[in-house]
CSV table of C-alpha atoms and ligand atoms in Angstrom, one decimal:
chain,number,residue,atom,x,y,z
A,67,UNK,CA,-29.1,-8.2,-17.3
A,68,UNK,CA,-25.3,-8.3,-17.4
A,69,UNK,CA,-23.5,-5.6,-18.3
A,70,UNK,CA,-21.1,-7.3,-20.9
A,71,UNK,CA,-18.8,-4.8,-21.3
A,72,UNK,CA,-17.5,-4.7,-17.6
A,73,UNK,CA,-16.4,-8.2,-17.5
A,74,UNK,CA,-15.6,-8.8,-21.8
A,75,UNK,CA,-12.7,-11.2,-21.6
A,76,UNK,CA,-9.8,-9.0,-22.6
A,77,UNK,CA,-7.8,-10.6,-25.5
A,78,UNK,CA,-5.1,-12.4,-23.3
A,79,UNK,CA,-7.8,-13.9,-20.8
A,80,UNK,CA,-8.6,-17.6,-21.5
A,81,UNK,CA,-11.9,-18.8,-22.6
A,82,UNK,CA,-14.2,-21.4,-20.9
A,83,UNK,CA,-14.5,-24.6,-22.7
A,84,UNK,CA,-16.2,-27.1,-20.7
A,85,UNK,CA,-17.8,-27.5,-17.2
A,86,UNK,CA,-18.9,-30.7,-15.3
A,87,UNK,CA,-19.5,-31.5,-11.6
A,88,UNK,CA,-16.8,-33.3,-9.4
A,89,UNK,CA,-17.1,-34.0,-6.3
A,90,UNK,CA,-19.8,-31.8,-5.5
A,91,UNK,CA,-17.5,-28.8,-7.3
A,92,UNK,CA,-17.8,-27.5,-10.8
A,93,UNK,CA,-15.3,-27.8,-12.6
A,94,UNK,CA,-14.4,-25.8,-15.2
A,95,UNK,CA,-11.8,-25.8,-18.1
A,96,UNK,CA,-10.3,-23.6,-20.1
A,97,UNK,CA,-9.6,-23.4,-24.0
A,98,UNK,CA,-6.0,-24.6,-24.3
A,99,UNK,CA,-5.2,-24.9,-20.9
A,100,UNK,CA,-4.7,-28.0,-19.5
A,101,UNK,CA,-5.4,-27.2,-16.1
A,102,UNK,CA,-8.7,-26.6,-14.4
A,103,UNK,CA,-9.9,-24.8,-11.7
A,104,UNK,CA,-12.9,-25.3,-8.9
A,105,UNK,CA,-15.5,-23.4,-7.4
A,106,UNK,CA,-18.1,-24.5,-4.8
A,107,UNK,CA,-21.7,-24.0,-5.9
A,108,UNK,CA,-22.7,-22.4,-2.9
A,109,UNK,CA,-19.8,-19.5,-3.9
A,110,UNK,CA,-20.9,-19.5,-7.5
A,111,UNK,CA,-24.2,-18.5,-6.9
A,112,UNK,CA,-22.9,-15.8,-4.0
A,113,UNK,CA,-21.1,-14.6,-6.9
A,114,UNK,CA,-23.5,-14.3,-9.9
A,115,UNK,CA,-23.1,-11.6,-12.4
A,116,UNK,CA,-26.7,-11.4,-13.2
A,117,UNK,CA,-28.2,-7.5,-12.5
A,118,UNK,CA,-30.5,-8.7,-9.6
A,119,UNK,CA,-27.4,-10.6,-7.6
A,120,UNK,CA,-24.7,-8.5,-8.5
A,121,UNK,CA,-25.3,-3.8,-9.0
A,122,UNK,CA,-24.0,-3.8,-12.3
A,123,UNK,CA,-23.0,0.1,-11.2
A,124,UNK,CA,-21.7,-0.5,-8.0
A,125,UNK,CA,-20.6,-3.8,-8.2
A,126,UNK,CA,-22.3,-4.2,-4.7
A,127,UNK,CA,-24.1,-7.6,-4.2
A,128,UNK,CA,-27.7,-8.3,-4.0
A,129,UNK,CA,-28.0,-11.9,-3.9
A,130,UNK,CA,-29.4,-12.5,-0.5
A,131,UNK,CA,-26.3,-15.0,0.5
A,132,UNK,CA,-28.0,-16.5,3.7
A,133,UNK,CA,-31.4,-17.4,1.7
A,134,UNK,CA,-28.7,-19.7,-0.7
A,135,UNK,CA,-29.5,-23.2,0.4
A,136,UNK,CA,-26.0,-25.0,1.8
A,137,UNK,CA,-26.5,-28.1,-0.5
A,138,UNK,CA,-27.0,-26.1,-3.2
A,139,UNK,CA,-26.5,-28.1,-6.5
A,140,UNK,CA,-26.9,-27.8,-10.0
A,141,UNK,CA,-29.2,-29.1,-12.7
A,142,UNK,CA,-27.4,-27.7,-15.6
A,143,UNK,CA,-24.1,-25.9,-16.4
A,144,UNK,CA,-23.7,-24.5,-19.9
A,145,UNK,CA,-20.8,-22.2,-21.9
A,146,UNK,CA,-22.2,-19.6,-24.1
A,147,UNK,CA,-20.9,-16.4,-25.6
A,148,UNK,CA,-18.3,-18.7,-27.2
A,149,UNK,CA,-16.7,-19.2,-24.2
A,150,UNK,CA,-17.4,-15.9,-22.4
A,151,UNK,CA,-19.5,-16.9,-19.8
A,152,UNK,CA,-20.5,-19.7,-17.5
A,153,UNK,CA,-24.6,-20.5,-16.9
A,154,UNK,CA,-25.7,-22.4,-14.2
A,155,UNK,CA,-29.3,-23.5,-13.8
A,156,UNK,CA,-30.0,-24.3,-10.3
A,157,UNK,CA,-32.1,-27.5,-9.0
A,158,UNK,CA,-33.6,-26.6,-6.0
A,159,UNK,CA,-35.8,-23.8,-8.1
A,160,UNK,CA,-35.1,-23.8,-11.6
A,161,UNK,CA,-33.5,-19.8,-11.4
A,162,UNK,CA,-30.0,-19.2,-13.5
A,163,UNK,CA,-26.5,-17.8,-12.8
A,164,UNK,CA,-24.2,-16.3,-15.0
A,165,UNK,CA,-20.4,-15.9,-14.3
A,166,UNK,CA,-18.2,-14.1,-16.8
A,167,UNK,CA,-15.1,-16.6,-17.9
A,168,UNK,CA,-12.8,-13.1,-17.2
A,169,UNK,CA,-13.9,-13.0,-13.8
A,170,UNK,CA,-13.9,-16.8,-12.8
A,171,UNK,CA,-10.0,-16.5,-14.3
A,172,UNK,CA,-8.8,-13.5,-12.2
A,173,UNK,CA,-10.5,-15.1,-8.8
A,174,UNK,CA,-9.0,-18.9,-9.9
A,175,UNK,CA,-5.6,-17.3,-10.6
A,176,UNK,CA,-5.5,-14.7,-7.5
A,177,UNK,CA,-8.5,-15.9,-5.0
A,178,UNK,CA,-9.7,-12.4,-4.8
A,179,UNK,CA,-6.3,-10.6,-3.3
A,180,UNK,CA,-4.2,-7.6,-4.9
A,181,UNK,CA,-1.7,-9.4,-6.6
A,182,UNK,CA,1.9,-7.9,-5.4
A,183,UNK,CA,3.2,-3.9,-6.5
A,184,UNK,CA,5.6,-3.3,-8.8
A,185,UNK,CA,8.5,-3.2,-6.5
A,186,UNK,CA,12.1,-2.8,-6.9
A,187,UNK,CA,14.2,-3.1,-3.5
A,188,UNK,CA,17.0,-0.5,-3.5
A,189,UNK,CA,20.1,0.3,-1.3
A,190,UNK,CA,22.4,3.1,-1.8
A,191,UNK,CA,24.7,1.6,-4.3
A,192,UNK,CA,22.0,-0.1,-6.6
A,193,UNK,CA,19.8,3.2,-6.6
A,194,UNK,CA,22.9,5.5,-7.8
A,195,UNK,CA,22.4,9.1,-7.8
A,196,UNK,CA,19.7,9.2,-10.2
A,197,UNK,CA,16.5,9.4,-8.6
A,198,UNK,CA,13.0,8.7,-9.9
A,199,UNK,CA,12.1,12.4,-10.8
A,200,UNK,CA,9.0,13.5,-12.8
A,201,UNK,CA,8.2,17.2,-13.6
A,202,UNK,CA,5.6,19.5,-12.1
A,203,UNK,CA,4.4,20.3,-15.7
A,204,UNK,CA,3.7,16.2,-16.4
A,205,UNK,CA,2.1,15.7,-13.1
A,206,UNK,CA,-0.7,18.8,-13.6
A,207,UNK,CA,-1.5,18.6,-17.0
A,208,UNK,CA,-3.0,15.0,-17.3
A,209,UNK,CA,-3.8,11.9,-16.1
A,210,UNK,CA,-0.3,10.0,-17.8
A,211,UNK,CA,1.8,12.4,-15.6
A,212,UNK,CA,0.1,11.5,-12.6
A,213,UNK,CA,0.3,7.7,-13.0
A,214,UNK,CA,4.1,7.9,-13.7
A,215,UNK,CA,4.4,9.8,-10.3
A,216,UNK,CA,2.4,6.9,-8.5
A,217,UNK,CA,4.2,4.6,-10.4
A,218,UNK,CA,7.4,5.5,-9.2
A,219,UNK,CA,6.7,5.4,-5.9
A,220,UNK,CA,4.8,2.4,-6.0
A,221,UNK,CA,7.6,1.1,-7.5
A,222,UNK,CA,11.0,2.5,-5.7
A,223,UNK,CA,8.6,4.0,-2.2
A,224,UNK,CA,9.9,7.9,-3.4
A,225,UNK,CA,9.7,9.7,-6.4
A,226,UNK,CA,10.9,13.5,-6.7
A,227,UNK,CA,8.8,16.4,-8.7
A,228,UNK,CA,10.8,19.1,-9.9
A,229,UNK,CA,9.7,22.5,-10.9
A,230,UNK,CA,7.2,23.0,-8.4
A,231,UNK,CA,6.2,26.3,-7.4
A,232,UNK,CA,7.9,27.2,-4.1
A,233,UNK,CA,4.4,27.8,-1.9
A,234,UNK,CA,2.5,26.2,0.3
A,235,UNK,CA,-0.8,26.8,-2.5
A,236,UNK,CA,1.1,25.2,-4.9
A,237,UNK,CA,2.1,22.1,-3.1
A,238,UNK,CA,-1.2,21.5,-1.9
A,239,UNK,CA,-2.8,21.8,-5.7
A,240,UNK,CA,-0.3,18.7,-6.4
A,241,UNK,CA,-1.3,16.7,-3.2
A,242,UNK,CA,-4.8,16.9,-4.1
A,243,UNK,CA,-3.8,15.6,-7.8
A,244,UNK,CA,-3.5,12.4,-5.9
A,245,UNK,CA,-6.0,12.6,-3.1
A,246,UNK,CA,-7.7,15.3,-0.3
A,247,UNK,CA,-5.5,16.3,2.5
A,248,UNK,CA,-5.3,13.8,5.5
A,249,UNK,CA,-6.5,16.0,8.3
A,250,UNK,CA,-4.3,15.3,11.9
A,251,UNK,CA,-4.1,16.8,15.1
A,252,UNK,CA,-1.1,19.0,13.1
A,253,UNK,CA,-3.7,20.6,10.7
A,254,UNK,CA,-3.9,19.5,7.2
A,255,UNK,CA,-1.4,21.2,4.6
A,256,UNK,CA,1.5,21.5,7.4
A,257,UNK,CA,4.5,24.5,7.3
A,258,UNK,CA,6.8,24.5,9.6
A,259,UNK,CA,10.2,25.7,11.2
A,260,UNK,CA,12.8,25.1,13.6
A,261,UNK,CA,10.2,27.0,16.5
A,262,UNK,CA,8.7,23.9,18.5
A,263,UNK,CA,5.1,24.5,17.8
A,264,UNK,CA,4.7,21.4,18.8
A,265,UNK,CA,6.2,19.1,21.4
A,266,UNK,CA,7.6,16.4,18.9
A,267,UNK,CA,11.8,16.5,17.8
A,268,UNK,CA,10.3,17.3,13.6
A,269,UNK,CA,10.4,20.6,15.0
A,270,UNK,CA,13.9,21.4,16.1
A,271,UNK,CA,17.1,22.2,14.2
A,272,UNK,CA,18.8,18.9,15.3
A,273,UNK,CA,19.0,15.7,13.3
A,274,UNK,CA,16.4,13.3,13.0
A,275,UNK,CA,17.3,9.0,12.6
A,276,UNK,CA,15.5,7.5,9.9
A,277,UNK,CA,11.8,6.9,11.6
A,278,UNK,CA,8.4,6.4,9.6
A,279,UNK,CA,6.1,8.8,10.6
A,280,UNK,CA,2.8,7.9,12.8
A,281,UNK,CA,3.8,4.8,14.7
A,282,UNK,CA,0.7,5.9,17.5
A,283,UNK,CA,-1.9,6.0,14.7
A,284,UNK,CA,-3.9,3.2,14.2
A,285,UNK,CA,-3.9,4.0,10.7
A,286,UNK,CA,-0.1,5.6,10.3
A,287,UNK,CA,-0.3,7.8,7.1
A,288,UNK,CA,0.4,5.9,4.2
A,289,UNK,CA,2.2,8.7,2.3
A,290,UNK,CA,4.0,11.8,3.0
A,291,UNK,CA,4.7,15.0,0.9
A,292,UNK,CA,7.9,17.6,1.2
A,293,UNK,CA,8.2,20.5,0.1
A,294,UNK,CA,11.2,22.3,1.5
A,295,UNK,CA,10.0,26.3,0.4
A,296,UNK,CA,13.1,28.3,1.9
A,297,UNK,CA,16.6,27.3,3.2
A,298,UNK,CA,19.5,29.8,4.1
A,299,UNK,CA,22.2,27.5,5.6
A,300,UNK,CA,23.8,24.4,5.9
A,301,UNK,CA,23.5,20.9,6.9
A,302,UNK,CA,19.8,19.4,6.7
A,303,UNK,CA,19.7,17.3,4.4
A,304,UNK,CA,17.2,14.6,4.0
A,305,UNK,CA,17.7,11.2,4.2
A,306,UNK,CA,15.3,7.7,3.1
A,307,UNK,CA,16.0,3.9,3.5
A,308,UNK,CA,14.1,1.6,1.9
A,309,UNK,CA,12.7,-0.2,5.3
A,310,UNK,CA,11.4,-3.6,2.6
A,311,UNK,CA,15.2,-3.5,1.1
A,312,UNK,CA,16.2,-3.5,5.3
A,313,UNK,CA,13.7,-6.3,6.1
A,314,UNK,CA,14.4,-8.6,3.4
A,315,UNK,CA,18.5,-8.3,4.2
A,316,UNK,CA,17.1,-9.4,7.8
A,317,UNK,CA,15.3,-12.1,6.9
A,318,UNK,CA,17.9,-13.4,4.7
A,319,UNK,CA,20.6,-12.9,7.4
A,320,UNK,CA,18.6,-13.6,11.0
A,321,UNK,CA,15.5,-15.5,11.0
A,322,UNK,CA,15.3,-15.2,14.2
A,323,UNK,CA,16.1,-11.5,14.5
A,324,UNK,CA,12.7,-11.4,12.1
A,325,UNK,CA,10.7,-13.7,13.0
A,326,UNK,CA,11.2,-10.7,16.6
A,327,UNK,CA,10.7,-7.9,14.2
A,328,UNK,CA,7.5,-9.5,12.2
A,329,UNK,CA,5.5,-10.8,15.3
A,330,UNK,CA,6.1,-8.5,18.6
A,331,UNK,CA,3.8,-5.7,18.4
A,332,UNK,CA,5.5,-2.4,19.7
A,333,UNK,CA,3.4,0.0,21.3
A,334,UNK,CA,3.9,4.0,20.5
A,335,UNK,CA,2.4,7.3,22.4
A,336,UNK,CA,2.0,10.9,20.7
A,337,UNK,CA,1.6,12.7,24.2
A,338,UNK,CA,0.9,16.4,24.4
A,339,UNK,CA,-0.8,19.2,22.7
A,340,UNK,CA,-3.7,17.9,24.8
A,341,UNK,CA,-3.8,14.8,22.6
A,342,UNK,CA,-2.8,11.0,23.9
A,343,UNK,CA,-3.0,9.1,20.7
A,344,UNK,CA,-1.5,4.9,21.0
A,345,UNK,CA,-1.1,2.3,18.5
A,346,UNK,CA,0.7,-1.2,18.2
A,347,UNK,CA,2.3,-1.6,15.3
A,348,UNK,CA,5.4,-4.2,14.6
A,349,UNK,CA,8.4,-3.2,13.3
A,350,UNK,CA,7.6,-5.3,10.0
A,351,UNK,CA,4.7,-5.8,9.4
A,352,UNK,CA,3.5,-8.6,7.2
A,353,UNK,CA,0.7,-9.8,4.7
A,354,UNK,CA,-1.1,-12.9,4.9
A,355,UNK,CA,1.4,-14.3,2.1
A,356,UNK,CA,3.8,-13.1,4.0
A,357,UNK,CA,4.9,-10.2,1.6
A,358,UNK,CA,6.4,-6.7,3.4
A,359,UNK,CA,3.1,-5.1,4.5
A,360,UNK,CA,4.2,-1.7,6.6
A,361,UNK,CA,7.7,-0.6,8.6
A,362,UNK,CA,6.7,1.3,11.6
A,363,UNK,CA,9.8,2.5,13.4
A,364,UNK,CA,9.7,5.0,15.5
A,365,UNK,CA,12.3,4.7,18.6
A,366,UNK,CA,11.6,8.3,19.8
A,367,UNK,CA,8.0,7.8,20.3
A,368,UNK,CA,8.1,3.8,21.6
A,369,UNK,CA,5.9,3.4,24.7
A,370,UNK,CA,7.1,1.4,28.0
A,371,UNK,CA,6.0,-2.3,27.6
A,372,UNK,CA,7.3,-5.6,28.7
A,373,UNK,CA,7.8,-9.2,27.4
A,374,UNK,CA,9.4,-12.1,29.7
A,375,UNK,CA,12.7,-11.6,30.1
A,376,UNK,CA,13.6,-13.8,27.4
A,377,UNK,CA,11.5,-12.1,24.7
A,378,UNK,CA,12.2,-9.0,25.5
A,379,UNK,CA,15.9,-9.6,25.0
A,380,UNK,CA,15.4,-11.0,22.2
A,381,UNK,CA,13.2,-7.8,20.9
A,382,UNK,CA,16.2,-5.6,22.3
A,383,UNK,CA,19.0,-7.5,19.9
A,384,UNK,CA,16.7,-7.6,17.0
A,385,UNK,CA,15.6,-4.0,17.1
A,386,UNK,CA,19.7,-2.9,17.8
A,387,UNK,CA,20.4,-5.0,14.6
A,388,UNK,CA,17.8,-3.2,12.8
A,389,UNK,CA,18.5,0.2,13.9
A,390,UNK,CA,22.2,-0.6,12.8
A,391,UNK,CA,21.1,-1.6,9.5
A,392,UNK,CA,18.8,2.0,9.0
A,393,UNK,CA,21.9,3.8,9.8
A,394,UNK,CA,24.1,1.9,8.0
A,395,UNK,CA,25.2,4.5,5.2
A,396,UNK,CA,25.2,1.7,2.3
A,397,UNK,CA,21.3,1.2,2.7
A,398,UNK,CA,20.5,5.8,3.1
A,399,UNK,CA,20.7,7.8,0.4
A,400,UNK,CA,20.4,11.5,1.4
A,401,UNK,CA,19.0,14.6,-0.9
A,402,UNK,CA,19.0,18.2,-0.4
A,403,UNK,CA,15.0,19.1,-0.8
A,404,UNK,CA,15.3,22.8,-2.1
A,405,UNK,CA,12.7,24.8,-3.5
A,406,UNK,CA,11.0,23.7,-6.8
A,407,UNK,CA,11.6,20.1,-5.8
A,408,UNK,CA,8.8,18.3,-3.8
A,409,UNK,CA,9.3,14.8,-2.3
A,410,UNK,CA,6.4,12.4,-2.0
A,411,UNK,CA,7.2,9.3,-0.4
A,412,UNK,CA,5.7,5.8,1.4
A,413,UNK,CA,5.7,6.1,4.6
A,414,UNK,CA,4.5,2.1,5.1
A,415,UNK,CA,8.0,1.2,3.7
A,416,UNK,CA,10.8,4.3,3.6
A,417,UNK,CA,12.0,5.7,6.3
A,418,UNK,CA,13.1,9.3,6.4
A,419,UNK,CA,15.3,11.5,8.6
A,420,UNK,CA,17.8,14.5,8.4
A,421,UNK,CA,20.6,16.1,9.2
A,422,UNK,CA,21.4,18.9,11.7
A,423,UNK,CA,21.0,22.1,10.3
A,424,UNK,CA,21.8,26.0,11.2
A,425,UNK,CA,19.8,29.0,9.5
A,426,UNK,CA,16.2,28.9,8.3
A,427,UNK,CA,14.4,26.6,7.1
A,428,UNK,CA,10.6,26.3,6.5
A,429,UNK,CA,9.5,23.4,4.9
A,430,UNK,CA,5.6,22.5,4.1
A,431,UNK,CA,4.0,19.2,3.4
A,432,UNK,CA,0.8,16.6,3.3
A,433,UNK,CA,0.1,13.0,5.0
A,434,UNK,CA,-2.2,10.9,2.2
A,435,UNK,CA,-4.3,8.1,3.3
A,436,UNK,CA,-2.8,4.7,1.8
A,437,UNK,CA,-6.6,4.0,0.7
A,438,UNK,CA,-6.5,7.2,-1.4
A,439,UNK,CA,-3.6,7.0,-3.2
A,440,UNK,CA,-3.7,2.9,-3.7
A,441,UNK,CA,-7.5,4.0,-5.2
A,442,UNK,CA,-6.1,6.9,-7.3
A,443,UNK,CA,-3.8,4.6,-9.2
A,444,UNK,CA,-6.4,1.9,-9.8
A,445,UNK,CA,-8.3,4.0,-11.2
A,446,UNK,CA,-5.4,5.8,-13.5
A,447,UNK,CA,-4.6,2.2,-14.1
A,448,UNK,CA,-8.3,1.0,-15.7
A,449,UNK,CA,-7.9,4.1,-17.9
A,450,UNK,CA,-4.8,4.0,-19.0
A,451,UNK,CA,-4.1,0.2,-18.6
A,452,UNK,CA,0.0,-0.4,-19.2
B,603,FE2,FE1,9.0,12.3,10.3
């Protein structure tokens, strides 16, 4: 039994209006559309909406794909529901298929993938002063809040909340808005100050270049919280670049330069604290459309390893022109995080760093898992869609 009102065919969606096999494909058409799209039989019954091939809770198959014969044809293809839905009677043993029209659209139109995020490249002078800021108040009290927040960062790789309690309770209550805690060999909810409780340069008073965070982890944490909770000083500010706004200047500028940064994979260590974690990552890290994917840029915790001579000075001009271009003061803006005013960005595509400081400073924060907050705003999304 199909449960219709998971795949109804939203107003905009197309309807089916005819299908006929070609070429051993069916081919299906849509109502005023002159195009037409094809699916292999073989996939169309893989993919059939009926309850016992497809959970209609869980959306988890239950067709049993290896018991599909390969030459697979149809005796019969029908539209019914007015155009809603595809059904396929199948020769070899008389059983039928259904496929909703909505969900034969979205795979013709996207094969399956994520289409692209909502993002807007910035560099210091198109990004102004103004940054994408939600309150604390929005962000806790419902779901609409919450997506705005997401939103943003999906959007710009940073967004700002303001009014946030200054406490490490309170920052963790709007972490968990989007997902649990990532748990790392530095805890969960982190706090620190200038006191080297660990072996790694986060912990001392002196500046940091812009870096993304967790070049050694297989999985580097796809966002990161701030939440500065005391300051008596000066200096420290913090800085971001947008690493996709850096990547696509590069590719515009050097193809060779990034064809070096998209393809060499540079090894990184977290040594210490009796923990050797090691990951390759490159420096830009694409998708298989070739869309920006992840930065990973860590200089201070790259590992020894070795190309032919060639390559490897090659990798040495292309990672000095991209260093140069992080630092460049045109592509950083740079914030004062002060209490009340937490800073969630992505760590897959902005890099962060700060300036020297003297006095105190104690600052707290969260890594997210990419999964979590990428499934958080799906699901905000089917509920509150727009
Ligand atoms: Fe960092």
């Amino acid at each position: 039994m199909l449960d219709s009102s998971m795949h109804r065919s939203p107003a905009s969606l197309p309807l089916l209006c005819a299908a006929k096999l070609v070429d051993s494909e069916v081919e299906i058409s849509w109502r005023g559309i002159a195009a037409s799209d094809r699916f292999s039989p073989f996939w169309l019954r893989d993919h059939c909406h009926s309850s016992d091939s497809l959970n209609p809770d869980t959306l988890q198959r239950q067709v049993d794909t290896f018991a599909i014969p390969a030459d697979i044809v149809p005796a019969r293809l029908e539209i019914i529901g007015g155009g809603e839905t595809l059904r396929i009677i199948w020769k070899h043993d008389g059983t039928t298929s259904i496929l909703p029209a909505a969900f034969l659209w979205e795979i013709a139109r996207h094969a399956g993938r994520d289409s692209a995020p909502r993002r807007r490249l910035w560099d210091r002078q198109s990004l102004g002063t103004d940054f994408p800021t939600v309150t604390h108040a929005e962000v806790m009290s419902g779901d609409e809040g919450l997506l705005r927040w997401l939103s943003l960062v999906e959007e710009y790789g940073f967004a700002l909340v303001s009014g946030v309690p200054a406490t490490l309770e309170a920052t963790q209550e709007l972490a968990t808005r989007i997902a649990y805690v990532r748990a790392t060999i530095f805890g969960g909810m982190w706090e620190f100050t200038a006191n080297m409780a660990f072996k790694d340069t986060a912990y001392t008073s002196a500046a940091i270049g812009p870096h993304t965070d967790g070049t050694y982890s297989l999985d580097s944490p796809g966002y990161q919280l701030f939440h500065c909770l005391q300051f008596d000083g000066s200096g420290g500010e913090s800085t971001l670049v947008d690493g996709f706004k850096v990547a696509q200047d590069i590719r515009k500028t050097d193809r060779i330069a990034f064809e070096v940064l998209s393809s060499v994979k540079v090894p990184a260590r977290y040594l210490g604290d009796g923990v050797h974690l090691r990951a390759e990552h490159p420096v830009i890290g694409l998708d298989h459309q070739g869309d920006f994917r992840q930065i990973a840029y860590n200089n201070y915790d790259r590992a020894p390893f070795n190309l032919p001579s060639v390559r490897m000075n090659a990798f040495y001009r292309a990672l000095t022109l991209f260093n140069r271009m992080i630092n460049d003061p045109l592509n950083e803006i740079t914030m004062r995080l002060a209490p009340g005013t937490a800073l969630l960005f992505d760590n897959w595509r902005t890099l962060h760093g700060r300036r020297a400081y003297q006095g105190n400073r104690r600052l707290c924060g969260a890594y997210l898992n990419r999964e979590d907050f990428d499934s958080r705003l799906r699901v905000l999304r089917v509920r509150q869609p727009g």
